[in-house]
Amino acid sequence: MRVVITGSTGLVGSALVRSLLADGHQVVRLVRASSAHAPHDGSESARWDPVGGEV
């Protein structure tokens, strides 16, 4: 399954990402920072603007 998640750097979100990846799922982290680096854990990242409503 491909899962898109916000809040992936917080306590619950980071544990959820690890668990999903360990179970073989694809994870896309939605990040707000324009300078966000690609994660090194096998997940992907995508920029989003919650105020502007854009992904």
PDB file of N, CA, C and O in Angstrom:
ATOM      1  N   MET A   1       0.854  -1.168   0.000  1.00  0.00           N
ATOM      2  CA  MET A   1       0.000   0.000   0.000  1.00  0.00           C
ATOM      3  C   MET A   1       0.903   1.236   0.000  1.00  0.00           C
ATOM      4  O   MET A   1       1.969   1.233   0.607  1.00  0.00           O
ATOM      5  N   ARG A   2       0.473   2.282  -0.658  1.00  0.00           N
ATOM      6  CA  ARG A   2       1.184   3.563  -0.635  1.00  0.00           C
ATOM      7  C   ARG A   2       0.438   4.485   0.316  1.00  0.00           C
ATOM      8  O   ARG A   2      -0.749   4.746   0.133  1.00  0.00           O
ATOM      9  N   VAL A   3       1.153   4.985   1.328  1.00  0.00           N
ATOM     10  CA  VAL A   3       0.539   5.798   2.380  1.00  0.00           C
ATOM     11  C   VAL A   3       1.163   7.186   2.360  1.00  0.00           C
ATOM     12  O   VAL A   3       2.387   7.322   2.330  1.00  0.00           O
ATOM     13  N   VAL A   4       0.331   8.224   2.368  1.00  0.00           N
ATOM     14  CA  VAL A   4       0.789   9.609   2.454  1.00  0.00           C
ATOM     15  C   VAL A   4       0.497  10.085   3.870  1.00  0.00           C
ATOM     16  O   VAL A   4      -0.608   9.897   4.381  1.00  0.00           O
ATOM     17  N   ILE A   5       1.506  10.688   4.518  1.00  0.00           N
ATOM     18  CA  ILE A   5       1.354  11.042   5.924  1.00  0.00           C
ATOM     19  C   ILE A   5       1.881  12.453   6.209  1.00  0.00           C
ATOM     20  O   ILE A   5       2.877  12.876   5.649  1.00  0.00           O
ATOM     21  N   THR A   6       1.152  13.172   7.046  1.00  0.00           N
ATOM     22  CA  THR A   6       1.626  14.452   7.572  1.00  0.00           C
ATOM     23  C   THR A   6       2.072  14.199   9.004  1.00  0.00           C
ATOM     24  O   THR A   6       1.705  13.198   9.612  1.00  0.00           O
ATOM     25  N   GLY A   7       2.862  15.105   9.543  1.00  0.00           N
ATOM     26  CA  GLY A   7       3.315  14.948  10.921  1.00  0.00           C
ATOM     27  C   GLY A   7       4.315  13.812  11.095  1.00  0.00           C
ATOM     28  O   GLY A   7       4.452  13.260  12.177  1.00  0.00           O
ATOM     29  N   SER A   8       5.026  13.490  10.033  1.00  0.00           N
ATOM     30  CA  SER A   8       5.898  12.314  10.053  1.00  0.00           C
ATOM     31  C   SER A   8       7.163  12.488  10.882  1.00  0.00           C
ATOM     32  O   SER A   8       7.862  11.514  11.134  1.00  0.00           O
ATOM     33  N   THR A   9       7.469  13.698  11.303  1.00  0.00           N
ATOM     34  CA  THR A   9       8.678  13.905  12.103  1.00  0.00           C
ATOM     35  C   THR A   9       8.388  13.936  13.599  1.00  0.00           C
ATOM     36  O   THR A   9       9.321  13.963  14.402  1.00  0.00           O
ATOM     37  N   GLY A  10       7.128  13.934  13.977  1.00  0.00           N
ATOM     38  CA  GLY A  10       6.764  13.929  15.385  1.00  0.00           C
ATOM     39  C   GLY A  10       6.918  12.553  16.007  1.00  0.00           C
ATOM     40  O   GLY A  10       7.297  11.578  15.351  1.00  0.00           O
ATOM     41  N   LEU A  11       6.632  12.450  17.273  1.00  0.00           N
ATOM     42  CA  LEU A  11       6.788  11.206  18.027  1.00  0.00           C
ATOM     43  C   LEU A  11       5.950  10.078  17.440  1.00  0.00           C
ATOM     44  O   LEU A  11       6.462   9.001  17.126  1.00  0.00           O
ATOM     45  N   VAL A  12       4.677  10.310  17.254  1.00  0.00           N
ATOM     46  CA  VAL A  12       3.784   9.273  16.723  1.00  0.00           C
ATOM     47  C   VAL A  12       4.039   9.052  15.233  1.00  0.00           C
ATOM     48  O   VAL A  12       4.129   7.916  14.757  1.00  0.00           O
ATOM     49  N   GLY A  13       4.196  10.139  14.478  1.00  0.00           N
ATOM     50  CA  GLY A  13       4.404  10.031  13.041  1.00  0.00           C
ATOM     51  C   GLY A  13       5.669   9.281  12.678  1.00  0.00           C
ATOM     52  O   GLY A  13       5.670   8.464  11.762  1.00  0.00           O
ATOM     53  N   SER A  14       6.763   9.540  13.384  1.00  0.00           N
ATOM     54  CA  SER A  14       8.016   8.851  13.065  1.00  0.00           C
ATOM     55  C   SER A  14       7.917   7.362  13.372  1.00  0.00           C
ATOM     56  O   SER A  14       8.432   6.528  12.622  1.00  0.00           O
ATOM     57  N   ALA A  15       7.237   7.003  14.449  1.00  0.00           N
ATOM     58  CA  ALA A  15       7.039   5.584  14.770  1.00  0.00           C
ATOM     59  C   ALA A  15       6.131   4.926  13.732  1.00  0.00           C
ATOM     60  O   ALA A  15       6.368   3.777  13.323  1.00  0.00           O
ATOM     61  N   LEU A  16       5.120   5.645  13.286  1.00  0.00           N
ATOM     62  CA  LEU A  16       4.211   5.118  12.261  1.00  0.00           C
ATOM     63  C   LEU A  16       4.950   4.880  10.949  1.00  0.00           C
ATOM     64  O   LEU A  16       4.776   3.840  10.314  1.00  0.00           O
ATOM     65  N   VAL A  17       5.784   5.825  10.548  1.00  0.00           N
ATOM     66  CA  VAL A  17       6.564   5.672   9.317  1.00  0.00           C
ATOM     67  C   VAL A  17       7.464   4.443   9.415  1.00  0.00           C
ATOM     68  O   VAL A  17       7.510   3.624   8.492  1.00  0.00           O
ATOM     69  N   ARG A  18       8.178   4.281  10.516  1.00  0.00           N
ATOM     70  CA  ARG A  18       9.048   3.114  10.694  1.00  0.00           C
ATOM     71  C   ARG A  18       8.256   1.818  10.596  1.00  0.00           C
ATOM     72  O   ARG A  18       8.681   0.859   9.944  1.00  0.00           O
ATOM     73  N   SER A  19       7.108   1.778  11.234  1.00  0.00           N
ATOM     74  CA  SER A  19       6.279   0.578  11.227  1.00  0.00           C
ATOM     75  C   SER A  19       5.757   0.261   9.826  1.00  0.00           C
ATOM     76  O   SER A  19       5.794  -0.890   9.388  1.00  0.00           O
ATOM     77  N   LEU A  20       5.289   1.283   9.126  1.00  0.00           N
ATOM     78  CA  LEU A  20       4.775   1.080   7.770  1.00  0.00           C
ATOM     79  C   LEU A  20       5.875   0.588   6.834  1.00  0.00           C
ATOM     80  O   LEU A  20       5.664  -0.329   6.042  1.00  0.00           O
ATOM     81  N   LEU A  21       7.056   1.182   6.922  1.00  0.00           N
ATOM     82  CA  LEU A  21       8.170   0.760   6.088  1.00  0.00           C
ATOM     83  C   LEU A  21       8.589  -0.673   6.413  1.00  0.00           C
ATOM     84  O   LEU A  21       8.856  -1.468   5.515  1.00  0.00           O
ATOM     85  N   ALA A  22       8.623  -1.006   7.697  1.00  0.00           N
ATOM     86  CA  ALA A  22       8.993  -2.361   8.116  1.00  0.00           C
ATOM     87  C   ALA A  22       7.996  -3.396   7.595  1.00  0.00           C
ATOM     88  O   ALA A  22       8.367  -4.547   7.329  1.00  0.00           O
ATOM     89  N   ASP A  23       6.749  -2.978   7.444  1.00  0.00           N
ATOM     90  CA  ASP A  23       5.709  -3.888   6.933  1.00  0.00           C
ATOM     91  C   ASP A  23       5.675  -3.928   5.402  1.00  0.00           C
ATOM     92  O   ASP A  23       4.810  -4.573   4.818  1.00  0.00           O
ATOM     93  N   GLY A  24       6.587  -3.195   4.758  1.00  0.00           N
ATOM     94  CA  GLY A  24       6.695  -3.251   3.303  1.00  0.00           C
ATOM     95  C   GLY A  24       5.868  -2.243   2.538  1.00  0.00           C
ATOM     96  O   GLY A  24       5.738  -2.351   1.312  1.00  0.00           O
ATOM     97  N   HIS A  25       5.293  -1.270   3.225  1.00  0.00           N
ATOM     98  CA  HIS A  25       4.483  -0.252   2.551  1.00  0.00           C
ATOM     99  C   HIS A  25       5.373   0.861   1.996  1.00  0.00           C
ATOM    100  O   HIS A  25       6.490   1.059   2.465  1.00  0.00           O
ATOM    101  N   GLN A  26       4.869   1.590   1.011  1.00  0.00           N
ATOM    102  CA  GLN A  26       5.535   2.783   0.500  1.00  0.00           C
ATOM    103  C   GLN A  26       5.002   3.968   1.299  1.00  0.00           C
ATOM    104  O   GLN A  26       3.789   4.082   1.497  1.00  0.00           O
ATOM    105  N   VAL A  27       5.898   4.851   1.740  1.00  0.00           N
ATOM    106  CA  VAL A  27       5.488   5.998   2.543  1.00  0.00           C
ATOM    107  C   VAL A  27       5.917   7.282   1.842  1.00  0.00           C
ATOM    108  O   VAL A  27       7.058   7.420   1.418  1.00  0.00           O
ATOM    109  N   VAL A  28       4.976   8.228   1.728  1.00  0.00           N
ATOM    110  CA  VAL A  28       5.256   9.567   1.217  1.00  0.00           C
ATOM    111  C   VAL A  28       4.995  10.528   2.361  1.00  0.00           C
ATOM    112  O   VAL A  28       3.880  10.604   2.873  1.00  0.00           O
ATOM    113  N   ARG A  29       6.020  11.252   2.765  1.00  0.00           N
ATOM    114  CA  ARG A  29       5.910  12.236   3.848  1.00  0.00           C
ATOM    115  C   ARG A  29       5.554  13.593   3.232  1.00  0.00           C
ATOM    116  O   ARG A  29       6.254  14.063   2.346  1.00  0.00           O
ATOM    117  N   LEU A  30       4.479  14.210   3.688  1.00  0.00           N
ATOM    118  CA  LEU A  30       4.154  15.565   3.249  1.00  0.00           C
ATOM    119  C   LEU A  30       4.914  16.531   4.141  1.00  0.00           C
ATOM    120  O   LEU A  30       4.800  16.471   5.371  1.00  0.00           O
ATOM    121  N   VAL A  31       5.718  17.406   3.524  1.00  0.00           N
ATOM    122  CA  VAL A  31       6.544  18.353   4.283  1.00  0.00           C
ATOM    123  C   VAL A  31       6.213  19.770   3.858  1.00  0.00           C
ATOM    124  O   VAL A  31       5.942  20.030   2.686  1.00  0.00           O
ATOM    125  N   ARG A  32       6.248  20.684   4.809  1.00  0.00           N
ATOM    126  CA  ARG A  32       5.940  22.081   4.522  1.00  0.00           C
ATOM    127  C   ARG A  32       7.164  22.881   4.137  1.00  0.00           C
ATOM    128  O   ARG A  32       7.075  23.832   3.390  1.00  0.00           O
ATOM    129  N   ALA A  33       8.325  22.524   4.658  1.00  0.00           N
ATOM    130  CA  ALA A  33       9.544  23.295   4.423  1.00  0.00           C
ATOM    131  C   ALA A  33      10.016  23.136   2.986  1.00  0.00           C
ATOM    132  O   ALA A  33      10.116  22.032   2.475  1.00  0.00           O
ATOM    133  N   SER A  34      10.313  24.255   2.334  1.00  0.00           N
ATOM    134  CA  SER A  34      10.778  24.195   0.951  1.00  0.00           C
ATOM    135  C   SER A  34      12.188  23.624   0.855  1.00  0.00           C
ATOM    136  O   SER A  34      12.608  23.152  -0.181  1.00  0.00           O
ATOM    137  N   SER A  35      12.919  23.667   1.959  1.00  0.00           N
ATOM    138  CA  SER A  35      14.291  23.161   1.946  1.00  0.00           C
ATOM    139  C   SER A  35      14.389  21.765   2.552  1.00  0.00           C
ATOM    140  O   SER A  35      15.472  21.322   2.927  1.00  0.00           O
ATOM    141  N   ALA A  36      13.276  21.069   2.642  1.00  0.00           N
ATOM    142  CA  ALA A  36      13.287  19.732   3.239  1.00  0.00           C
ATOM    143  C   ALA A  36      14.129  18.780   2.405  1.00  0.00           C
ATOM    144  O   ALA A  36      14.051  18.780   1.191  1.00  0.00           O
ATOM    145  N   HIS A  37      14.945  17.994   3.090  1.00  0.00           N
ATOM    146  CA  HIS A  37      15.810  17.031   2.421  1.00  0.00           C
ATOM    147  C   HIS A  37      15.077  15.712   2.257  1.00  0.00           C
ATOM    148  O   HIS A  37      14.173  15.389   3.014  1.00  0.00           O
ATOM    149  N   ALA A  38      15.515  14.952   1.289  1.00  0.00           N
ATOM    150  CA  ALA A  38      14.938  13.628   1.074  1.00  0.00           C
ATOM    151  C   ALA A  38      15.253  12.752   2.279  1.00  0.00           C
ATOM    152  O   ALA A  38      16.382  12.741   2.758  1.00  0.00           O
ATOM    153  N   PRO A  39      14.267  12.042   2.784  1.00  0.00           N
ATOM    154  CA  PRO A  39      14.505  11.161   3.927  1.00  0.00           C
ATOM    155  C   PRO A  39      15.444  10.019   3.536  1.00  0.00           C
ATOM    156  O   PRO A  39      15.523   9.643   2.374  1.00  0.00           O
ATOM    157  N   HIS A  40      16.160   9.478   4.506  1.00  0.00           N
ATOM    158  CA  HIS A  40      17.127   8.408   4.254  1.00  0.00           C
ATOM    159  C   HIS A  40      16.617   7.058   4.735  1.00  0.00           C
ATOM    160  O   HIS A  40      17.402   6.155   4.951  1.00  0.00           O
ATOM    161  N   ASP A  41      15.326   6.929   4.909  1.00  0.00           N
ATOM    162  CA  ASP A  41      14.785   5.685   5.477  1.00  0.00           C
ATOM    163  C   ASP A  41      13.994   4.859   4.470  1.00  0.00           C
ATOM    164  O   ASP A  41      13.332   3.901   4.819  1.00  0.00           O
ATOM    165  N   GLY A  42      14.036   5.239   3.205  1.00  0.00           N
ATOM    166  CA  GLY A  42      13.289   4.509   2.197  1.00  0.00           C
ATOM    167  C   GLY A  42      11.958   5.140   1.855  1.00  0.00           C
ATOM    168  O   GLY A  42      11.257   4.686   0.960  1.00  0.00           O
ATOM    169  N   SER A  43      11.584   6.191   2.566  1.00  0.00           N
ATOM    170  CA  SER A  43      10.340   6.882   2.257  1.00  0.00           C
ATOM    171  C   SER A  43      10.618   7.987   1.238  1.00  0.00           C
ATOM    172  O   SER A  43      11.759   8.299   0.935  1.00  0.00           O
ATOM    173  N   GLU A  44       9.556   8.565   0.710  1.00  0.00           N
ATOM    174  CA  GLU A  44       9.656   9.691  -0.211  1.00  0.00           C
ATOM    175  C   GLU A  44       9.144  10.929   0.517  1.00  0.00           C
ATOM    176  O   GLU A  44       8.545  10.820   1.583  1.00  0.00           O
ATOM    177  N   SER A  45       9.357  12.096  -0.067  1.00  0.00           N
ATOM    178  CA  SER A  45       8.756  13.297   0.499  1.00  0.00           C
ATOM    179  C   SER A  45       8.155  14.124  -0.627  1.00  0.00           C
ATOM    180  O   SER A  45       8.600  14.062  -1.766  1.00  0.00           O
ATOM    181  N   ALA A  46       7.121  14.869  -0.287  1.00  0.00           N
ATOM    182  CA  ALA A  46       6.448  15.762  -1.224  1.00  0.00           C
ATOM    183  C   ALA A  46       6.142  17.065  -0.501  1.00  0.00           C
ATOM    184  O   ALA A  46       5.736  17.059   0.660  1.00  0.00           O
ATOM    185  N   ARG A  47       6.365  18.180  -1.161  1.00  0.00           N
ATOM    186  CA  ARG A  47       6.110  19.492  -0.565  1.00  0.00           C
ATOM    187  C   ARG A  47       4.612  19.765  -0.603  1.00  0.00           C
ATOM    188  O   ARG A  47       3.932  19.439  -1.568  1.00  0.00           O
ATOM    189  N   TRP A  48       4.124  20.376   0.478  1.00  0.00           N
ATOM    190  CA  TRP A  48       2.718  20.773   0.487  1.00  0.00           C
ATOM    191  C   TRP A  48       2.582  22.120   1.187  1.00  0.00           C
ATOM    192  O   TRP A  48       3.426  22.530   1.975  1.00  0.00           O
ATOM    193  N   ASP A  49       1.527  22.811   0.846  1.00  0.00           N
ATOM    194  CA  ASP A  49       1.199  24.109   1.438  1.00  0.00           C
ATOM    195  C   ASP A  49      -0.232  24.002   1.968  1.00  0.00           C
ATOM    196  O   ASP A  49      -1.190  24.174   1.220  1.00  0.00           O
ATOM    197  N   PRO A  50      -0.398  23.688   3.266  1.00  0.00           N
ATOM    198  CA  PRO A  50      -1.747  23.494   3.796  1.00  0.00           C
ATOM    199  C   PRO A  50      -2.601  24.760   3.740  1.00  0.00           C
ATOM    200  O   PRO A  50      -3.810  24.673   3.563  1.00  0.00           O
ATOM    201  N   VAL A  51      -1.985  25.922   3.853  1.00  0.00           N
ATOM    202  CA  VAL A  51      -2.741  27.163   3.796  1.00  0.00           C
ATOM    203  C   VAL A  51      -3.230  27.421   2.376  1.00  0.00           C
ATOM    204  O   VAL A  51      -4.371  27.795   2.157  1.00  0.00           O
ATOM    205  N   GLY A  52      -2.344  27.180   1.403  1.00  0.00           N
ATOM    206  CA  GLY A  52      -2.713  27.395   0.011  1.00  0.00           C
ATOM    207  C   GLY A  52      -3.479  26.244  -0.598  1.00  0.00           C
ATOM    208  O   GLY A  52      -3.988  26.331  -1.707  1.00  0.00           O
ATOM    209  N   GLY A  53      -3.529  25.103   0.109  1.00  0.00           N
ATOM    210  CA  GLY A  53      -4.256  23.952  -0.385  1.00  0.00           C
ATOM    211  C   GLY A  53      -3.568  23.258  -1.554  1.00  0.00           C
ATOM    212  O   GLY A  53      -4.237  22.668  -2.401  1.00  0.00           O
ATOM    213  N   GLU A  54      -2.241  23.332  -1.610  1.00  0.00           N
ATOM    214  CA  GLU A  54      -1.504  22.736  -2.712  1.00  0.00           C
ATOM    215  C   GLU A  54      -0.576  21.620  -2.244  1.00  0.00           C
ATOM    216  O   GLU A  54       0.043  21.726  -1.206  1.00  0.00           O
ATOM    217  N   VAL A  55      -0.504  20.566  -3.043  1.00  0.00           N
ATOM    218  CA  VAL A  55       0.472  19.483  -2.799  1.00  0.00           C
ATOM    219  C   VAL A  55       1.362  19.425  -4.005  1.00  0.00           C
ATOM    220  O   VAL A  55       0.925  19.448  -5.121  1.00  0.00           O
TER     221      VAL A  55
END
